[in-house]
JSON list of N, CA and C in Angstrom, two decimals:
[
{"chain": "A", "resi": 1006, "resn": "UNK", "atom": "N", "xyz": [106.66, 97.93, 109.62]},
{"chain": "A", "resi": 1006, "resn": "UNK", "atom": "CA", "xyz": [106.48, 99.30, 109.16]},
{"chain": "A", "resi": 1006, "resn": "UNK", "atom": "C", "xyz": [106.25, 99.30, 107.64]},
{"chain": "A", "resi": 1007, "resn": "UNK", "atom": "N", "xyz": [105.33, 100.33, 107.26]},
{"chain": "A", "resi": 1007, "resn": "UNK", "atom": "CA", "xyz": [105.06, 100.39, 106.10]},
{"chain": "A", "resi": 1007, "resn": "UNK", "atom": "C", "xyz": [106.51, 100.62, 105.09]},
{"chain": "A", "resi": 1008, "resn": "UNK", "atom": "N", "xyz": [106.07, 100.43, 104.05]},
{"chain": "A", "resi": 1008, "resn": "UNK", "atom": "CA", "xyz": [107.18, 101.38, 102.83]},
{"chain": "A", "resi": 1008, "resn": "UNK", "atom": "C", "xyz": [107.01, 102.54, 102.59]},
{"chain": "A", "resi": 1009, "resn": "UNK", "atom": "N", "xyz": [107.40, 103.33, 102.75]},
{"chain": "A", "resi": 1009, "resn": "UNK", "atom": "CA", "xyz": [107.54, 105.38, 102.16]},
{"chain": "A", "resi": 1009, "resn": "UNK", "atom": "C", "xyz": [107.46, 104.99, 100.93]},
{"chain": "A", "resi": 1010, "resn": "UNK", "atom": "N", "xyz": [106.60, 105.96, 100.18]},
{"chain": "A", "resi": 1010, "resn": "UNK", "atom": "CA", "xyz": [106.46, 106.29, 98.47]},
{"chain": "A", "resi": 1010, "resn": "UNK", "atom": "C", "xyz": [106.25, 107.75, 98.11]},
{"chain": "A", "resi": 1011, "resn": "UNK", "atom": "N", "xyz": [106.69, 107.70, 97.11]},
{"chain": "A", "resi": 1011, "resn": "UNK", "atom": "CA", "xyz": [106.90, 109.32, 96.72]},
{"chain": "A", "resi": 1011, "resn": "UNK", "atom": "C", "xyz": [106.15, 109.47, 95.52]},
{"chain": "A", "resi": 1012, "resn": "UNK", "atom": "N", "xyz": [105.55, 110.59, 95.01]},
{"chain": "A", "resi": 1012, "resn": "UNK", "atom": "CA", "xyz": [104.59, 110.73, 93.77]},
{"chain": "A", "resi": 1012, "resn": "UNK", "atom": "C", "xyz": [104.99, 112.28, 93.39]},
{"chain": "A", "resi": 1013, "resn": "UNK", "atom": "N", "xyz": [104.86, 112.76, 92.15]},
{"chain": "A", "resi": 1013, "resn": "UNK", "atom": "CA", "xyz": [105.06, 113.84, 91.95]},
{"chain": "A", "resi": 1013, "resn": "UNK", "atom": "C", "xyz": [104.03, 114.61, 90.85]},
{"chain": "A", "resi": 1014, "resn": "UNK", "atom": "N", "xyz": [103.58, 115.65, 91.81]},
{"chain": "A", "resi": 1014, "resn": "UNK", "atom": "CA", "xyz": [102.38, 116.18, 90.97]},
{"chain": "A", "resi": 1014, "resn": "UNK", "atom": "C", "xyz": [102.99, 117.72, 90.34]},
{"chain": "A", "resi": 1015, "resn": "UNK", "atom": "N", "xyz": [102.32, 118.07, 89.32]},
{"chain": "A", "resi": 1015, "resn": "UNK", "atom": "CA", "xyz": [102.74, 119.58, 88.75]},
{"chain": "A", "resi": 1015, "resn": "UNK", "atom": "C", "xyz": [101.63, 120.67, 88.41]},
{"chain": "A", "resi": 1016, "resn": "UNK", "atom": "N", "xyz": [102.00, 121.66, 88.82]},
{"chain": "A", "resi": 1016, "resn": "UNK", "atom": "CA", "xyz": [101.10, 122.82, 88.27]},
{"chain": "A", "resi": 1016, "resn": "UNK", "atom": "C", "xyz": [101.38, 123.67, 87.43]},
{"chain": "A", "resi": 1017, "resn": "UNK", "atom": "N", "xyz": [100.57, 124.16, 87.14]},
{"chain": "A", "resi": 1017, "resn": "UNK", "atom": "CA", "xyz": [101.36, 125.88, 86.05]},
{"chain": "A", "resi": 1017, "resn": "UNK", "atom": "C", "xyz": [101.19, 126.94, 87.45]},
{"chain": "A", "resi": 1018, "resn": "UNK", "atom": "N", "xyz": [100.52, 126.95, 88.09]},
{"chain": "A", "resi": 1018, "resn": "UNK", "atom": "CA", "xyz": [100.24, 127.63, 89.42]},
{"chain": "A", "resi": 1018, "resn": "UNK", "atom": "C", "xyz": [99.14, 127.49, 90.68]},
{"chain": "A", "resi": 1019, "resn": "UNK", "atom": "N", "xyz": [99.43, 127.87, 91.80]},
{"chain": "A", "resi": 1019, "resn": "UNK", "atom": "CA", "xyz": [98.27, 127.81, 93.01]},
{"chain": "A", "resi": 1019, "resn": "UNK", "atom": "C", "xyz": [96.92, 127.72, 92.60]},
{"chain": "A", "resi": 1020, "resn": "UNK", "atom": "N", "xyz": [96.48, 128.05, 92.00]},
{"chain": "A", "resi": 1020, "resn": "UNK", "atom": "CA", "xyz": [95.05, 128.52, 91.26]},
{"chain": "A", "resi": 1020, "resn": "UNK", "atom": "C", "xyz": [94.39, 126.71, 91.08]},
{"chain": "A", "resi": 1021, "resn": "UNK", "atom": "N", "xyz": [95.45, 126.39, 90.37]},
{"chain": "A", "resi": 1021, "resn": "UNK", "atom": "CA", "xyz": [95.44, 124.98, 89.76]},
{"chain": "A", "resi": 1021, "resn": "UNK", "atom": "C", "xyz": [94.56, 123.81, 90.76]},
{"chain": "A", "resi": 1022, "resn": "UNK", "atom": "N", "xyz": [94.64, 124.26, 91.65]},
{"chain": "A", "resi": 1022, "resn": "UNK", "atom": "CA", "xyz": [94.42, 123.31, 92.70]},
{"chain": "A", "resi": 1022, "resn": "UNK", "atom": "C", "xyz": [94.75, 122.30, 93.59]},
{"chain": "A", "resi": 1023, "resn": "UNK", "atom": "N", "xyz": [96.51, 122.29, 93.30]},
{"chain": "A", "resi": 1023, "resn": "UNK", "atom": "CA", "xyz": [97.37, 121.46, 92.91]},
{"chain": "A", "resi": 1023, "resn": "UNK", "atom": "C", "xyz": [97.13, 120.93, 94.84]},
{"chain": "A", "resi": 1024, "resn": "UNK", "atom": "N", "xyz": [96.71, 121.15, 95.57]},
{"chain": "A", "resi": 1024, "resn": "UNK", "atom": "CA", "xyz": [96.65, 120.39, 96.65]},
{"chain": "A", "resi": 1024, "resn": "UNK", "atom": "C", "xyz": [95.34, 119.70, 96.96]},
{"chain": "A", "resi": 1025, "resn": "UNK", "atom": "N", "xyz": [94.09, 119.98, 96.08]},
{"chain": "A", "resi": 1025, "resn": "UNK", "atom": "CA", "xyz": [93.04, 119.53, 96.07]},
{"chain": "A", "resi": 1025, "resn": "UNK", "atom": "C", "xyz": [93.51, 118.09, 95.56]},
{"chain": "A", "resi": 1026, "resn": "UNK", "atom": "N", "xyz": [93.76, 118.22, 94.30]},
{"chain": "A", "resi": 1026, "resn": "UNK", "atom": "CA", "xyz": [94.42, 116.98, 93.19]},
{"chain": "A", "resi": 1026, "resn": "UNK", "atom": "C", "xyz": [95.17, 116.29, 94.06]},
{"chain": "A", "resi": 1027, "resn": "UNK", "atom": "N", "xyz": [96.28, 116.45, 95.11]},
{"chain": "A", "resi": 1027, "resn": "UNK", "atom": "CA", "xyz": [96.48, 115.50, 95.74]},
{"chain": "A", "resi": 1027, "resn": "UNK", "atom": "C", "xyz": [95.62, 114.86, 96.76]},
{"chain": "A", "resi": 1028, "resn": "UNK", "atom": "N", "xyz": [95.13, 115.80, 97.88]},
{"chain": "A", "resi": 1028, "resn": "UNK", "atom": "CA", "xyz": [93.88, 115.03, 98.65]},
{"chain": "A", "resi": 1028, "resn": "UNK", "atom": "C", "xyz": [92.68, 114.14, 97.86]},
{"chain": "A", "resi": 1029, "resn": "UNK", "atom": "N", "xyz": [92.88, 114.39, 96.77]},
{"chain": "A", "resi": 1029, "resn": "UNK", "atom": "CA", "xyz": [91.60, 113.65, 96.00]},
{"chain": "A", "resi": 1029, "resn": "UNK", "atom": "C", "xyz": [92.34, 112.50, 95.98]},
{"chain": "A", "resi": 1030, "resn": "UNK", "atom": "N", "xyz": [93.53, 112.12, 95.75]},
{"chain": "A", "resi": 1030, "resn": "UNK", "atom": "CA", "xyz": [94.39, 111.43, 95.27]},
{"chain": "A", "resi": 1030, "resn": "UNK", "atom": "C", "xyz": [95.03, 110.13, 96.23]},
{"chain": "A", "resi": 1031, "resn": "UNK", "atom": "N", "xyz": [95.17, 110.93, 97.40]},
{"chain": "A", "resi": 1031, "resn": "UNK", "atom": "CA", "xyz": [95.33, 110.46, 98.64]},
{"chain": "A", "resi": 1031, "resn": "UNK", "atom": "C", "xyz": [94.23, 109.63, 99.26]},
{"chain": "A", "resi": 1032, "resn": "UNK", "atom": "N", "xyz": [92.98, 110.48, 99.01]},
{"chain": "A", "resi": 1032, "resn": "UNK", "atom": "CA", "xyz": [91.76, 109.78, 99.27]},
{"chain": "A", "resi": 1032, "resn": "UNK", "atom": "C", "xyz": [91.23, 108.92, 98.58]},
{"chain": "A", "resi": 1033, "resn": "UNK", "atom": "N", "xyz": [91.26, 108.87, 97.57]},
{"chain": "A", "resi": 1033, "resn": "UNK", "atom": "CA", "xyz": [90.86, 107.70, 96.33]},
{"chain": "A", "resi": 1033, "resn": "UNK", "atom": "C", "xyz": [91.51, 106.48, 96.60]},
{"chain": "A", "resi": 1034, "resn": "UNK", "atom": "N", "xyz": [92.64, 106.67, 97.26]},
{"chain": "A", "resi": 1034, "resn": "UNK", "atom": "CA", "xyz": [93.50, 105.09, 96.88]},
{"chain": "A", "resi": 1034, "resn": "UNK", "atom": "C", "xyz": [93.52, 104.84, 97.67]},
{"chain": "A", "resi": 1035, "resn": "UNK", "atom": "N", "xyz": [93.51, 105.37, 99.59]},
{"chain": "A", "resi": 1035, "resn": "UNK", "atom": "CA", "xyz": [93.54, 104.61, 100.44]},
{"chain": "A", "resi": 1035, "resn": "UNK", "atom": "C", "xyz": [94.82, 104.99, 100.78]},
{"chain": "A", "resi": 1036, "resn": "UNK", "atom": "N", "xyz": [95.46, 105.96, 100.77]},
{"chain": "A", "resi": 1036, "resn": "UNK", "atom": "CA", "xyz": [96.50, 105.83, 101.38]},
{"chain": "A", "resi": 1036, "resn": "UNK", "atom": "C", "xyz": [97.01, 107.13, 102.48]},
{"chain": "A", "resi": 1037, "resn": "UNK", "atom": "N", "xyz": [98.10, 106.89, 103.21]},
{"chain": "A", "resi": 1037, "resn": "UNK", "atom": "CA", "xyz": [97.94, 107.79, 104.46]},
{"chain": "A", "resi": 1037, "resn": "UNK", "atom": "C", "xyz": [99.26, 108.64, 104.08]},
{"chain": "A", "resi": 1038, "resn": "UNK", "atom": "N", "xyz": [98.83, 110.01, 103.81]},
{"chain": "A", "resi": 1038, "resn": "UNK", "atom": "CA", "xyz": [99.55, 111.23, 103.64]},
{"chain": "A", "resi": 1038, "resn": "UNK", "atom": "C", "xyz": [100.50, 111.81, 104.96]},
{"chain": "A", "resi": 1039, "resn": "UNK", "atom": "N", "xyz": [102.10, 111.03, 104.25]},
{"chain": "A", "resi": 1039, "resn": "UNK", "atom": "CA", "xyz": [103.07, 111.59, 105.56]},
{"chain": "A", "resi": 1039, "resn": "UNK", "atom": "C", "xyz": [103.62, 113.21, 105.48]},
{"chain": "A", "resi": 1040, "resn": "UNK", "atom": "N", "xyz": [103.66, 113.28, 104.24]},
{"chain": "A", "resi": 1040, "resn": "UNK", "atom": "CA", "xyz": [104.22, 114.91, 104.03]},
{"chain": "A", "resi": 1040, "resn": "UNK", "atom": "C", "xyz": [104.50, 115.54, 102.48]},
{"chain": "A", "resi": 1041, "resn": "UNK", "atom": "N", "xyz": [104.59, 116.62, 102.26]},
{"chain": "A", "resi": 1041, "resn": "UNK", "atom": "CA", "xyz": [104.01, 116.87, 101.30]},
{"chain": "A", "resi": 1041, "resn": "UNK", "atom": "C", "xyz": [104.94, 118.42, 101.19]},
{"chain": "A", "resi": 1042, "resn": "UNK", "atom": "N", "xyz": [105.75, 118.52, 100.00]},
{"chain": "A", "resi": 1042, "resn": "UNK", "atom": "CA", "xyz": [106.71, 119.27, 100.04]},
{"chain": "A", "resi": 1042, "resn": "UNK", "atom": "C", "xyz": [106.50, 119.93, 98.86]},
{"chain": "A", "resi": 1043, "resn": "UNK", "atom": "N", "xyz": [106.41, 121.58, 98.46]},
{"chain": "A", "resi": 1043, "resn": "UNK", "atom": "CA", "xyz": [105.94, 122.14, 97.26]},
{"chain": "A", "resi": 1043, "resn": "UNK", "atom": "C", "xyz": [107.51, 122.91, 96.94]},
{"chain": "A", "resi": 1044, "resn": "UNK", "atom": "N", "xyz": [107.84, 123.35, 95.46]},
{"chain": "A", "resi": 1044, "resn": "UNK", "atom": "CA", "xyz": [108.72, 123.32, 95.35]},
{"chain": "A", "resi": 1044, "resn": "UNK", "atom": "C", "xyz": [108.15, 124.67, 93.80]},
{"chain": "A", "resi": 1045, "resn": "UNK", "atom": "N", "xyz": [108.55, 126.10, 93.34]},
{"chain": "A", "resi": 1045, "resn": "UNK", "atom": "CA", "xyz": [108.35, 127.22, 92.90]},
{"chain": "A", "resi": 1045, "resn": "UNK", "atom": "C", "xyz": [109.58, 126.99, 91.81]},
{"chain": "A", "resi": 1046, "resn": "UNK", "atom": "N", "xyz": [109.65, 126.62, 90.38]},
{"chain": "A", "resi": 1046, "resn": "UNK", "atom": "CA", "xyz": [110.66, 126.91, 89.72]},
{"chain": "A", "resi": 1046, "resn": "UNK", "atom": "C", "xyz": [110.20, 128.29, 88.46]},
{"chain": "A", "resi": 1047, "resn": "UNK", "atom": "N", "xyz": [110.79, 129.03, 88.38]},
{"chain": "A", "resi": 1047, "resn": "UNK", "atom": "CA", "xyz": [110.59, 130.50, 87.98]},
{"chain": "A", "resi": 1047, "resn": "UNK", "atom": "C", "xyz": [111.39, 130.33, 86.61]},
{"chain": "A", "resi": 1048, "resn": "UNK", "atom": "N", "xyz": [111.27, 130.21, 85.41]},
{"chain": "A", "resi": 1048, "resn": "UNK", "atom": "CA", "xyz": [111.78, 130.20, 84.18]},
{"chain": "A", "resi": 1048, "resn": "UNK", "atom": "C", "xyz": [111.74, 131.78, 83.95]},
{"chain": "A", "resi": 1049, "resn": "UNK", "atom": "N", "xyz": [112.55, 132.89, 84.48]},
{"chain": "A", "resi": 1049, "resn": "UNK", "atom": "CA", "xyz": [112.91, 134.20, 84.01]},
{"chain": "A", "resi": 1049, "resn": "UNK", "atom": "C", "xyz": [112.61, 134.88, 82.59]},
{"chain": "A", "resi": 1050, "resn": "UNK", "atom": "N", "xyz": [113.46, 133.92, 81.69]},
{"chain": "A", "resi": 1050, "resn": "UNK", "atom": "CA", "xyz": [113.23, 134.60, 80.77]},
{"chain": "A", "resi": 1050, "resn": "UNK", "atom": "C", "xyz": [112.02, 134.20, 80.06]},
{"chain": "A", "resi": 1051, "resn": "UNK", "atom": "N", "xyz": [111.11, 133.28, 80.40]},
{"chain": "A", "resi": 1051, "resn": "UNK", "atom": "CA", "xyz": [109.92, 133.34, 78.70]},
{"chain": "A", "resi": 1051, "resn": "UNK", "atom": "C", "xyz": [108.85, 133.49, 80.37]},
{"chain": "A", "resi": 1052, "resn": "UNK", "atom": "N", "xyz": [108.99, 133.99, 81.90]},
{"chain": "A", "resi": 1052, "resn": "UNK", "atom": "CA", "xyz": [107.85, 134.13, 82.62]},
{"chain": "A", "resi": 1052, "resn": "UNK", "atom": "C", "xyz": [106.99, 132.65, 83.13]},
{"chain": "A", "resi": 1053, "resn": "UNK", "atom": "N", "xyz": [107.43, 131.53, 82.66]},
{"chain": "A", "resi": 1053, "resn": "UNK", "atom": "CA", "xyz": [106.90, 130.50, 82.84]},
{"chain": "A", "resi": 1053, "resn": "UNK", "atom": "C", "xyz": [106.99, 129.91, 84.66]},
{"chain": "A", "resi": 1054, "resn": "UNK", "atom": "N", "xyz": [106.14, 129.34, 85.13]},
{"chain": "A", "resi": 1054, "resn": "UNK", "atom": "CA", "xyz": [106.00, 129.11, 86.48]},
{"chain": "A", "resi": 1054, "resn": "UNK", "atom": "C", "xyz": [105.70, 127.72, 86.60]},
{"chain": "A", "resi": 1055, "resn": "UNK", "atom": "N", "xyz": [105.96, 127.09, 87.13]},
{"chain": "A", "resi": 1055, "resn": "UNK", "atom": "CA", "xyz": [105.65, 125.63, 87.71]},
{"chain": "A", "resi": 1055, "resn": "UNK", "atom": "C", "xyz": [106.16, 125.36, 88.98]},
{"chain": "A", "resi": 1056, "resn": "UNK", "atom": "N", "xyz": [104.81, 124.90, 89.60]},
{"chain": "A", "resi": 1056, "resn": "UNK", "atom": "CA", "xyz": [105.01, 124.08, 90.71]},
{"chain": "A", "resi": 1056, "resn": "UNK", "atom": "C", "xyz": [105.23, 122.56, 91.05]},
{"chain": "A", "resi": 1057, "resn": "UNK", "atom": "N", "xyz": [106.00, 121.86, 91.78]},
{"chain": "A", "resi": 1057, "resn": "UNK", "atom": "CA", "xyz": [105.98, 120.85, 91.88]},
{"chain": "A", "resi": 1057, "resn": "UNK", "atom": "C", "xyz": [105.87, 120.50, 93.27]},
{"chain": "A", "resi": 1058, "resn": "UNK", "atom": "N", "xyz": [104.75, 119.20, 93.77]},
{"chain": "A", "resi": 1058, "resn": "UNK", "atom": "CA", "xyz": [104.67, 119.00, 94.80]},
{"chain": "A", "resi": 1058, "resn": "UNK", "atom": "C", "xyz": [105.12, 117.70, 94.85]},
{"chain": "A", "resi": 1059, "resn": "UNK", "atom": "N", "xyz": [106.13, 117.19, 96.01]},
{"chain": "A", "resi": 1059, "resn": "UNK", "atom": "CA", "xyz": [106.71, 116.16, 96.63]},
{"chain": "A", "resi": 1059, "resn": "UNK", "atom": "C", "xyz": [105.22, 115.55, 97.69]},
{"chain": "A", "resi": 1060, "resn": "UNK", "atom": "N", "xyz": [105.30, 114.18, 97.09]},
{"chain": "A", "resi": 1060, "resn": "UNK", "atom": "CA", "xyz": [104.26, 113.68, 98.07]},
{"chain": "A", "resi": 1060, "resn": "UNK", "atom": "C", "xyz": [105.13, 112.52, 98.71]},
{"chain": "A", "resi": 1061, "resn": "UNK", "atom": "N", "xyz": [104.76, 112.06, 100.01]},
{"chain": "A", "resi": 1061, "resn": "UNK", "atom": "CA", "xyz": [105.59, 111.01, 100.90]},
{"chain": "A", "resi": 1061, "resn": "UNK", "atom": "C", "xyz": [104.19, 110.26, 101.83]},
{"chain": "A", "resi": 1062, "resn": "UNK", "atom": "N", "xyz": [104.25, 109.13, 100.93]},
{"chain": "A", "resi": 1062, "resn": "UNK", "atom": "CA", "xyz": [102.80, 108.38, 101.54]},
{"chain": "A", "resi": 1062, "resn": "UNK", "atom": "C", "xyz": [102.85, 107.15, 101.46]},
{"chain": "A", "resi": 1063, "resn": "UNK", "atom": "N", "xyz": [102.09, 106.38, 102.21]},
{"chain": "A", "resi": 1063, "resn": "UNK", "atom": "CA", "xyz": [102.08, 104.92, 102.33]},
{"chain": "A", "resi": 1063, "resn": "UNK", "atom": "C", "xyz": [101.01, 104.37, 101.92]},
{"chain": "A", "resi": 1064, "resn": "UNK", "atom": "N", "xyz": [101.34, 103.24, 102.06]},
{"chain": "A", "resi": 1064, "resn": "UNK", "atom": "CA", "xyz": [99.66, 102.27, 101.12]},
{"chain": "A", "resi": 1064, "resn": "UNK", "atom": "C", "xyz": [99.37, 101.72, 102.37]},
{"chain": "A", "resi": 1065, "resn": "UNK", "atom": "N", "xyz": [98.17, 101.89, 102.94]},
{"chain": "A", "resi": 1065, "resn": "UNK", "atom": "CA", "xyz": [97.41, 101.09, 104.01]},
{"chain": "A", "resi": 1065, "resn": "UNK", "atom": "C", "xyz": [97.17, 99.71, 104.30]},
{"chain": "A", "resi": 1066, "resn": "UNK", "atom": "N", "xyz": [96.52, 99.70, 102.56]},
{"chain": "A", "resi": 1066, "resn": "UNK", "atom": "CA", "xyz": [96.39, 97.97, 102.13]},
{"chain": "A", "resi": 1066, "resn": "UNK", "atom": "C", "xyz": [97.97, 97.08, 102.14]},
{"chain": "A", "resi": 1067, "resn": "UNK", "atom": "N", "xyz": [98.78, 97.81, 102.33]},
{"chain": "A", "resi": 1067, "resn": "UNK", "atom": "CA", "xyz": [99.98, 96.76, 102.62]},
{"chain": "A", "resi": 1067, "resn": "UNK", "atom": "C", "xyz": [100.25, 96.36, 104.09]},
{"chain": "A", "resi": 1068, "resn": "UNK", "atom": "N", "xyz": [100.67, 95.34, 103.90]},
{"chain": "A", "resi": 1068, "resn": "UNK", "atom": "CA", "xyz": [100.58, 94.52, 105.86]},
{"chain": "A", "resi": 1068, "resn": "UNK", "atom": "C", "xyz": [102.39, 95.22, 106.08]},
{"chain": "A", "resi": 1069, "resn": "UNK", "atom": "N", "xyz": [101.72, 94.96, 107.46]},
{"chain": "A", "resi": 1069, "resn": "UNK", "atom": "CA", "xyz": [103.04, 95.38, 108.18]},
{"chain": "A", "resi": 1069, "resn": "UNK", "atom": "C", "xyz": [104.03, 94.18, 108.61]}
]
């Protein structure tokens, strides 16, 4: 069985593209996208927004 790996991408918001950037990402290197977890932190007082997406993926090119 492969190894699980985790990567962490960020946005200022949805707009961003922030799931394109990973499929590009996913696709570029060859590797197989297990799951993919987005995560909304809301900074109240100065309005600031960021997203963070949890990626959980394996490398192909590694033998089993």
């Amino acid at each position: 069985m492969r190894q699980r790996k985790v990567k962490f991408f960020t946005g200022k918001n949805i707009k961003d593209g922030l799931d394109e950037k990973i499929n590009k990402w996913i696709e570029g290197n060859g590797f197989e996208l297990l799951d993919v977890r987005f995560d909304c932190n809301i900074e109240m007082n100065y309005g600031i927004v960021r997203y963070t997406a949890t990626v959980i993926y394996t490398d192909r090119t590694e033998r089993e």
